[in-house]
Short mmCIF file of C-alpha atoms and ligand atoms in Angstrom, two decimals:
data_model
loop_
_atom_site.label_atom_id
_atom_site.label_comp_id
_atom_site.label_asym_id
_atom_site.label_seq_id
_atom_site.Cartn_x
_atom_site.Cartn_y
_atom_site.Cartn_z
CA UNK A 1 -4.88 -19.37 4.03
CA UNK A 2 -7.82 -16.75 3.16
CA UNK A 3 -7.18 -14.06 0.56
CA UNK A 4 -6.86 -10.49 0.86
CA UNK A 5 -8.88 -8.62 -1.80
CA UNK A 6 -7.57 -5.42 -3.43
CA UNK A 7 -9.94 -3.50 -5.37
CA UNK A 8 -8.63 -0.38 -7.33
CA UNK A 9 -10.60 2.72 -8.17
CA UNK A 10 -8.47 4.91 -10.51
CA UNK A 11 -10.80 8.15 -10.36
CA UNK A 12 -9.71 11.49 -8.45
CA UNK A 13 -11.50 14.67 -8.27
CA UNK A 14 -8.16 16.49 -9.21
CA UNK A 15 -4.75 15.18 -9.99
CA UNK A 16 -2.33 15.82 -6.88
CA UNK A 17 1.06 17.33 -8.18
CA UNK A 18 2.99 14.72 -6.28
CA UNK A 19 0.97 11.70 -7.46
CA UNK A 20 2.64 8.93 -9.38
CA UNK A 21 -0.14 6.48 -8.90
CA UNK A 22 -2.36 5.07 -11.77
CA UNK A 23 -5.18 7.43 -11.15
CA UNK A 24 -6.55 10.36 -13.01
CA UNK A 25 -9.63 12.61 -13.57
CA UNK A 26 -12.36 11.28 -15.62
CA UNK A 27 -15.97 12.19 -16.17
CA UNK A 28 -18.51 10.55 -14.13
CA UNK A 29 -20.01 8.61 -16.79
CA UNK A 30 -16.93 6.55 -17.02
CA UNK A 31 -17.35 5.40 -13.41
CA UNK A 32 -20.42 2.99 -13.92
CA UNK A 33 -18.77 1.16 -16.79
CA UNK A 34 -15.61 0.67 -14.65
CA UNK A 35 -17.69 -0.64 -11.75
CA UNK A 36 -19.45 -2.96 -14.11
CA UNK A 37 -16.28 -4.19 -15.33
CA UNK A 38 -14.78 -4.73 -11.84
CA UNK A 39 -17.88 -6.73 -11.05
CA UNK A 40 -17.39 -8.90 -13.76
CA UNK A 41 -13.63 -9.64 -13.04
CA UNK A 42 -14.58 -10.43 -9.59
CA UNK A 43 -17.18 -12.78 -10.67
CA UNK A 44 -14.59 -14.78 -12.54
CA UNK A 45 -11.99 -14.64 -9.91
CA UNK A 46 -11.93 -18.34 -9.50
CA UNK A 47 -11.17 -19.22 -13.15
CA UNK A 48 -8.83 -16.31 -13.38
CA UNK A 49 -6.81 -17.88 -10.51
CA UNK A 50 -6.86 -21.55 -11.92
CA UNK A 51 -6.36 -20.62 -15.51
CA UNK A 52 -3.08 -18.74 -14.71
CA UNK A 53 -1.81 -21.69 -12.42
CA UNK A 54 -2.70 -20.42 -9.06
CA UNK A 55 -4.29 -22.31 -6.10
CA UNK A 56 -7.85 -21.15 -5.32
CA UNK A 57 -9.24 -20.31 -2.11
CA UNK A 58 -12.91 -19.37 -1.70
CA UNK A 59 -12.48 -17.29 1.71
CA UNK A 60 -11.25 -13.72 2.28
CA UNK A 61 -10.17 -11.97 5.59
CA UNK A 62 -9.16 -8.63 4.20
CA UNK A 63 -10.53 -6.16 1.67
CA UNK A 64 -8.97 -2.99 0.57
CA UNK A 65 -10.68 -0.58 -1.67
CA UNK A 66 -7.93 1.77 -2.70
CA UNK A 67 -6.90 3.96 -5.67
CA UNK A 68 -7.60 6.75 -6.74
CA UNK A 69 -10.22 8.10 -4.62
CA UNK A 70 -13.00 5.46 -4.02
CA UNK A 71 -15.12 7.88 -2.04
CA UNK A 72 -15.88 9.89 -5.06
CA UNK A 73 -18.01 6.97 -6.56
CA UNK A 74 -21.65 7.00 -5.78
CA UNK A 75 -22.61 5.09 -2.66
CA UNK A 76 -24.61 2.60 -4.92
CA UNK A 77 -21.50 1.84 -6.79
CA UNK A 78 -19.59 1.23 -3.74
CA UNK A 79 -22.53 -1.10 -2.64
CA UNK A 80 -22.29 -2.87 -6.07
CA UNK A 81 -18.51 -3.57 -5.59
CA UNK A 82 -18.88 -5.02 -2.15
CA UNK A 83 -21.68 -7.13 -3.22
CA UNK A 84 -19.75 -8.62 -6.06
CA UNK A 85 -16.95 -9.45 -3.49
CA UNK A 86 -19.37 -11.13 -1.00
CA UNK A 87 -21.12 -13.22 -4.06
CA UNK A 88 -17.84 -14.61 -5.00
CA UNK A 89 -15.86 -15.12 -1.52
CA UNK A 90 -16.97 -15.94 1.85
CA UNK A 91 -15.71 -12.98 3.85
CA UNK A 92 -14.60 -13.76 7.26
CA UNK A 93 -17.06 -12.15 9.95
CA UNK A 94 -14.02 -10.40 11.56
CA UNK A 95 -12.49 -9.29 8.17
CA UNK A 96 -10.55 -6.08 8.02
CA UNK A 97 -12.45 -4.00 5.52
CA UNK A 98 -10.62 -0.83 4.33
CA UNK A 99 -11.56 2.03 2.13
CA UNK A 100 -9.34 4.86 1.15
CA UNK A 101 -10.97 8.22 1.14
CA UNK A 102 -9.99 11.75 0.38
CA UNK A 103 -10.99 14.10 3.28
CA UNK A 104 -13.70 16.42 2.30
CA UNK A 105 -15.24 14.00 -0.32
CA UNK A 106 -17.21 12.01 2.36
CA UNK A 107 -21.00 12.63 2.29
CA UNK A 108 -23.25 11.41 4.85
CA UNK A 109 -24.75 9.04 2.48
CA UNK A 110 -21.29 7.75 1.55
CA UNK A 111 -20.63 7.14 5.23
CA UNK A 112 -23.85 5.42 5.70
CA UNK A 113 -23.13 3.13 2.60
CA UNK A 114 -19.57 2.38 4.04
CA UNK A 115 -21.05 1.21 7.29
CA UNK A 116 -23.82 -0.88 5.36
CA UNK A 117 -21.17 -2.60 3.45
CA UNK A 118 -19.13 -3.76 6.43
CA UNK A 119 -16.39 -1.23 6.02
CA UNK A 120 -14.45 -0.88 9.34
CA UNK A 121 -11.38 0.93 8.56
CA UNK A 122 -10.84 4.17 6.76
CA UNK A 123 -7.56 5.40 5.32
CA UNK A 124 -7.63 9.23 4.88
CA UNK A 125 -5.07 10.75 2.38
CA UNK A 126 -4.38 13.86 4.54
CA UNK A 127 -0.68 14.21 3.59
CA UNK A 128 -0.39 17.42 5.52
CA UNK A 129 -2.45 19.07 8.38
CA UNK A 130 -1.11 22.51 7.25
CA UNK A 131 -3.51 24.19 4.85
CA UNK A 132 -0.98 25.93 2.79
CA UNK A 133 0.99 22.77 2.10
CA UNK A 134 -2.26 20.78 1.34
CA UNK A 135 -3.39 23.38 -1.22
CA UNK A 136 0.04 23.69 -2.74
CA UNK A 137 -0.08 20.21 -3.98
CA UNK A 138 -3.68 20.22 -5.11
CA UNK A 139 -5.30 18.71 -2.17
CA UNK A 140 -8.80 19.93 -1.72
CA UNK A 141 -9.15 19.76 2.16
CA UNK A 142 -8.30 21.87 5.15
CA UNK A 143 -7.01 20.59 8.55
CA UNK A 144 -10.67 21.56 9.86
CA UNK A 145 -12.17 19.29 7.14
CA UNK A 146 -10.10 16.43 8.15
CA UNK A 147 -10.90 16.66 11.71
CA UNK A 148 -14.65 16.97 10.86
CA UNK A 149 -14.42 13.73 8.70
CA UNK A 150 -12.66 11.82 11.45
CA UNK A 151 -15.34 12.85 14.16
CA UNK A 152 -18.22 11.81 11.66
CA UNK A 153 -16.61 8.57 11.02
CA UNK A 154 -16.28 7.82 14.58
CA UNK A 155 -19.87 8.62 15.19
CA UNK A 156 -20.81 6.19 12.42
CA UNK A 157 -18.87 3.55 14.17
CA UNK A 158 -15.64 3.45 12.04
CA UNK A 159 -12.88 4.28 14.53
CA UNK A 160 -10.07 2.08 12.87
CA UNK A 161 -8.54 5.09 11.07
CA UNK A 162 -5.47 5.96 9.38
CA UNK A 163 -3.99 9.25 8.16
CA UNK A 164 -1.08 9.38 5.48
CA UNK A 165 1.48 11.95 5.80
CA UNK A 166 4.04 13.18 3.27
CA UNK A 167 7.62 14.22 4.43
CA UNK A 168 9.07 16.75 1.72
CA UNK A 169 5.88 18.71 0.51
CA UNK A 170 6.56 22.24 -0.69
CA UNK A 171 6.54 24.91 1.99
CA UNK A 172 7.42 22.23 4.52
CA UNK A 173 9.46 23.39 7.61
CA UNK A 174 10.69 21.64 10.71
CA UNK A 175 7.88 23.77 12.49
CA UNK A 176 5.07 22.94 10.05
CA UNK A 177 6.14 19.19 10.04
CA UNK A 178 5.85 19.13 13.85
CA UNK A 179 2.30 20.81 13.60
CA UNK A 180 1.25 17.82 11.16
CA UNK A 181 2.63 15.19 13.49
CA UNK A 182 1.02 16.85 16.50
CA UNK A 183 -2.21 17.19 14.76
CA UNK A 184 -2.07 13.46 13.67
CA UNK A 185 -1.24 12.34 17.31
CA UNK A 186 -4.03 14.62 18.91
CA UNK A 187 -6.53 13.42 16.46
CA UNK A 188 -6.33 10.16 18.28
CA UNK A 189 -6.19 7.90 15.15
CA UNK A 190 -4.73 4.57 15.81
CA UNK A 191 -2.50 4.35 12.60
CA UNK A 192 -0.37 6.78 10.74
CA UNK A 193 1.62 6.19 7.48
CA UNK A 194 4.51 8.56 6.81
CA UNK A 195 5.97 8.71 3.14
CA UNK A 196 8.86 10.54 1.74
CA UNK A 197 7.99 12.70 -1.30
CA UNK A 198 9.01 10.49 -4.34
CA UNK A 199 11.04 12.35 -6.89
CA UNK A 200 10.41 10.61 -10.18
CA UNK A 201 9.13 11.26 -13.69
CA UNK A 202 5.75 9.83 -12.97
CA UNK A 203 4.64 12.87 -11.07
CA UNK A 204 4.30 16.50 -12.40
CA UNK A 205 6.02 17.75 -9.14
CA UNK A 206 8.58 14.89 -9.62
CA UNK A 207 9.37 16.07 -13.14
CA UNK A 208 9.69 19.57 -12.25
CA UNK A 209 12.12 18.92 -9.69
CA UNK A 210 14.36 16.71 -11.83
CA UNK A 211 14.14 19.56 -14.47
CA UNK A 212 15.21 22.14 -11.78
CA UNK A 213 11.93 24.34 -12.43
CA UNK A 214 9.73 26.14 -10.14
CA UNK A 215 6.31 25.09 -11.45
CA UNK A 216 4.08 23.17 -8.71
CA UNK A 217 5.88 25.08 -5.85
CA UNK A 218 8.97 22.92 -6.63
CA UNK A 219 11.46 25.41 -5.54
CA UNK A 220 9.79 25.35 -2.10
CA UNK A 221 10.45 21.44 -1.74
CA UNK A 222 12.72 20.87 1.32
CA UNK A 223 16.06 19.39 0.58
CA UNK A 224 16.92 15.73 0.99
CA UNK A 225 18.60 15.99 4.41
CA UNK A 226 15.71 17.94 5.75
CA UNK A 227 13.27 15.12 4.48
CA UNK A 228 15.35 12.57 6.36
CA UNK A 229 15.16 14.67 9.42
CA UNK A 230 11.29 14.79 9.17
CA UNK A 231 11.15 10.99 8.75
CA UNK A 232 13.40 10.48 11.98
CA UNK A 233 11.51 12.91 13.84
CA UNK A 234 8.15 11.24 12.86
CA UNK A 235 9.47 7.96 14.14
CA UNK A 236 10.46 9.53 17.25
CA UNK A 237 7.39 11.61 17.98
CA UNK A 238 4.86 8.95 16.99
CA UNK A 239 6.73 6.49 19.21
CA UNK A 240 6.50 8.83 22.16
CA UNK A 241 2.76 8.86 21.68
CA UNK A 242 2.81 4.96 21.65
CA UNK A 243 2.13 4.78 17.97
CA UNK A 244 5.00 2.42 17.02
CA UNK A 245 6.72 1.78 13.70
CA UNK A 246 5.92 -1.68 12.47
CA UNK A 247 7.08 -1.08 8.66
CA UNK A 248 9.45 1.36 7.12
CA UNK A 249 6.32 3.83 6.49
CA UNK A 250 3.68 2.66 8.77
CA UNK A 251 3.02 3.05 12.51
CA UNK A 252 0.40 2.18 14.76
CA UNK A 253 -1.02 1.60 18.14
CA UNK A 254 -0.49 -2.08 19.37
CA UNK A 255 -2.87 -4.29 17.70
CA UNK A 256 -3.97 -1.83 15.16
CA UNK A 257 -1.48 -2.74 12.16
CA UNK A 258 -2.89 -2.87 8.66
CA UNK A 259 -3.89 -6.66 8.49
CA UNK A 260 -4.31 -6.17 4.66
CA UNK A 261 -1.10 -4.59 3.90
CA UNK A 262 0.77 -7.14 6.33
CA UNK A 263 -0.15 -9.75 3.78
CA UNK A 264 2.06 -7.87 1.17
CA UNK A 265 5.06 -7.97 3.32
CA UNK A 266 4.47 -11.48 4.72
CA UNK A 267 4.01 -12.85 1.14
CA UNK A 268 0.37 -14.16 2.00
CA UNK A 269 -1.97 -14.65 -0.92
CA UNK A 270 -3.94 -11.81 -2.20
CA UNK A 271 -6.24 -11.15 -5.39
CA UNK A 272 -6.13 -7.63 -6.84
CA UNK A 273 -8.82 -6.44 -9.27
CA UNK A 274 -9.04 -3.23 -11.35
CA UNK A 275 -6.47 -0.70 -13.01
CA UNK A 276 -2.83 -1.48 -11.78
CA UNK A 277 -4.11 -4.19 -9.34
CA UNK A 278 -1.67 -7.02 -8.53
CA UNK A 279 -2.19 -10.56 -7.24
CA UNK A 280 0.21 -13.28 -5.70
CA UNK A 281 -1.34 -16.84 -5.45
CA UNK A 282 0.35 -20.04 -4.34
CA UNK A 283 1.33 -21.75 -7.34
CA UNK A 284 -0.41 -25.00 -8.49
CA UNK A 285 2.72 -26.19 -9.99
CA UNK A 286 5.12 -27.70 -7.46
CA UNK A 287 8.12 -26.42 -9.44
CA UNK A 288 7.22 -22.80 -8.37
CA UNK A 289 6.62 -20.94 -5.46
CA UNK A 290 3.96 -18.51 -6.47
CA UNK A 291 2.20 -16.67 -9.41
CA UNK A 292 2.06 -12.87 -9.67
CA UNK A 293 -0.56 -11.43 -11.88
CA UNK A 294 -0.84 -7.63 -12.99
CA UNK A 295 -3.55 -5.65 -14.32
CA UNK A 296 -2.76 -2.91 -16.88
CA UNK A 297 -2.08 0.19 -15.45
CA UNK A 298 -4.16 2.67 -17.27
CA UNK A 299 -7.92 3.03 -17.51
CA UNK A 300 -8.16 2.49 -21.33
CA UNK A 301 -5.65 -0.38 -21.18
CA UNK A 302 -7.45 -2.14 -18.52
CA UNK A 303 -10.87 -1.64 -20.23
CA UNK A 304 -9.38 -3.07 -23.44
CA UNK A 305 -7.49 -6.02 -21.95
CA UNK A 306 -10.50 -8.47 -21.91
CA UNK A 307 -10.67 -11.87 -23.60
CA UNK A 308 -14.24 -11.95 -24.95
CA UNK A 309 -14.11 -15.60 -25.84
CA UNK A 310 -12.68 -16.71 -22.30
CA UNK A 311 -14.67 -14.04 -20.59
CA UNK A 312 -11.52 -13.13 -18.60
CA UNK A 313 -9.38 -10.33 -18.10
CA UNK A 314 -6.11 -10.30 -19.84
CA UNK A 315 -3.25 -9.69 -17.63
CA UNK A 316 0.60 -9.78 -17.14
CA UNK A 317 1.56 -13.34 -15.41
CA UNK A 318 4.96 -14.13 -13.76
CA UNK A 319 5.76 -17.53 -12.28
CA UNK A 320 8.10 -17.06 -9.36
CA UNK A 321 10.96 -19.54 -8.95
CA UNK A 322 12.03 -20.62 -5.39
CA UNK A 323 15.01 -18.28 -5.67
CA UNK A 324 12.92 -15.36 -6.45
CA UNK A 325 10.71 -16.23 -3.54
CA UNK A 326 13.60 -16.20 -1.36
CA UNK A 327 14.64 -12.98 -2.41
CA UNK A 328 11.25 -11.50 -1.76
CA UNK A 329 11.13 -13.23 1.67
CA UNK A 330 14.19 -10.88 2.52
CA UNK A 331 13.32 -7.57 0.83
CA UNK A 332 9.58 -7.64 1.72
CA UNK A 333 10.01 -9.25 5.27
CA UNK A 334 12.86 -6.66 6.11
CA UNK A 335 10.55 -4.03 5.59
CA UNK A 336 8.77 -4.94 8.90
CA UNK A 337 10.34 -4.13 12.24
CA UNK A 338 9.46 -7.74 13.21
CA UNK A 339 12.22 -8.65 10.84
CA UNK A 340 12.77 -12.07 9.14
CA UNK A 341 12.95 -15.34 11.22
CA UNK A 342 15.81 -17.27 9.73
CA UNK A 343 14.33 -20.58 11.28
CA UNK A 344 11.17 -20.01 9.26
CA UNK A 345 13.22 -19.21 6.28
CA UNK A 346 15.28 -22.44 6.60
CA UNK A 347 12.10 -24.51 7.01
CA UNK A 348 10.83 -22.91 3.80
CA UNK A 349 13.91 -22.90 1.46
CA UNK A 350 16.35 -25.23 3.10
CA UNK A 351 19.25 -24.63 5.64
CA UNK A 352 21.92 -24.09 2.75
CA UNK A 353 19.94 -21.04 1.72
CA UNK A 354 20.05 -19.39 5.05
CA UNK A 355 23.80 -20.12 5.44
CA UNK A 356 24.39 -18.57 2.31
CA UNK A 357 22.58 -15.39 3.62
CA UNK A 358 24.62 -15.35 6.66
CA UNK A 359 27.66 -14.11 4.85
CA UNK A 360 25.61 -11.01 3.71
CA UNK A 361 24.00 -10.50 7.27
CA UNK A 362 27.37 -10.64 8.79
CA UNK A 363 28.61 -7.77 6.53
CA UNK A 364 25.40 -5.80 7.05
CA UNK A 365 25.46 -6.16 10.70
CA UNK A 366 29.00 -4.95 10.67
CA UNK A 367 27.97 -1.87 9.03
CA UNK A 368 25.16 -1.42 11.59
CA UNK A 369 22.60 -1.59 8.92
CA UNK A 370 21.05 -4.81 10.33
CA UNK A 371 20.95 -6.52 13.63
CA UNK A 372 20.36 -10.25 14.47
CA UNK A 373 18.88 -11.60 17.63
CA UNK A 374 17.89 -15.16 18.39
CA UNK A 375 17.88 -15.84 14.62
CA UNK A 376 15.75 -13.01 13.71
CA UNK A 377 17.19 -10.26 11.52
CA UNK A 378 15.89 -6.78 11.11
CA UNK A 379 17.14 -3.45 9.77
CA UNK A 380 18.54 -0.87 12.25
CA UNK A 381 17.14 2.67 12.02
CA UNK A 382 20.01 3.55 9.93
CA UNK A 383 19.43 0.50 7.50
CA UNK A 384 15.76 1.73 7.21
CA UNK A 385 17.17 4.91 5.49
CA UNK A 386 19.16 3.05 3.07
CA UNK A 387 16.79 0.11 2.64
CA UNK A 388 16.67 -0.20 -0.98
CA UNK A 389 20.68 -0.68 -1.00
CA UNK A 390 20.40 -3.22 1.79
CA UNK A 391 17.55 -5.16 -0.21
CA UNK A 392 19.82 -5.22 -3.14
CA UNK A 393 22.37 -7.25 -1.29
CA UNK A 394 19.70 -10.08 -1.09
CA UNK A 395 18.70 -9.87 -4.64
CA UNK A 396 22.17 -10.23 -5.95
CA UNK A 397 23.10 -12.85 -3.58
CA UNK A 398 20.34 -15.18 -4.00
CA UNK A 399 21.20 -18.87 -5.06
CA UNK A 400 18.78 -20.74 -7.34
CA UNK A 401 17.30 -23.82 -5.55
S1 SF4 B 501 -5.99 11.75 -4.37
FE1 SF4 B 501 -4.37 10.12 -4.14
S2 SF4 B 501 -4.55 8.95 -6.05
FE2 SF4 B 501 -5.71 10.89 -6.40
S3 SF4 B 501 -4.33 12.33 -7.37
FE3 SF4 B 501 -4.10 12.68 -5.23
S4 SF4 B 501 -2.54 11.43 -4.29
FE4 SF4 B 501 -3.19 10.76 -6.44
#
């Protein structure tokens, strides 16, 4: 099966207050060195896969340049990255090639470079179409700038567009959330991602909320019940506009699902390069199901993690047992509205494993957190709201093969 290729660009113009990604603000002179290292790692992809016990595949049918803000690189640097990928992999003619862009950072030269590189999908980190909300978390765009970017991308021939929205931003109200949803729908984009604000110690806003403080507009963050209402309203409003939910946080018009992200949830192979990039390859050892690799999650650690003798990146490595693979099949597969097909699970892991899962499935269907139809299990809308608890049941009930 062809690989999905993920490329991480950990640079941003400013750090958004809610952001818990491995990205930061660095001077422009750090960027070329990073791009060179990325190109070096991509060039050694085959050895990296084999040395770490994975099966190699020289083709790719999705590429995803994320971060961070890839669109703040120079056009020539974007071209260098895609050139490296095409040198190493035979990229399918109909490959889905996505670049994440921060609205209002897209120069005409950059759009031209994206088109030249074969990019056919752009994901815009909009988060809110309400200017006050975007400003409060440190985003640099306005609603007007987002709509202009969408129009310019379409004129350039890139119409497969996603906008990200966050439910739970400071100052968000039911009315302003409705305004963001309405603007996303009216923009005509075929894909929308809706995330709940994550409150953890990895972001400045999250920290402030945990400490009960008021910096970063923390005291204007809607409460948890309201965030859940926003999420439910998004599911409903987007469905009315025929932008249908296919994953817990993702919605698209028919046939416009993110092919790259589907690989993660379907446990199909992918290779990641750059800061905090992860890979999953089928294992070359029949005793294991797959190999997971992880690159360091900060720029200095990534740049330092290089084996000069072997000419390979040093990375975290985990061999997945069949028991772990069985767990993943459920907790990743159940994120999808399409659910998990028990007949396929039986083919891969044996009928005994499926029968073991039936007890948990019976209990969860009784609680109306899951439903089962023609041997396909899926979460109910209620189950999606407590998905982590549901997934936990499959993790703790796994039986080693
Ligand atoms: S642009 Fe994206 S990656 Fe960068 S700080 Fe903001 S949310 Fe984080």
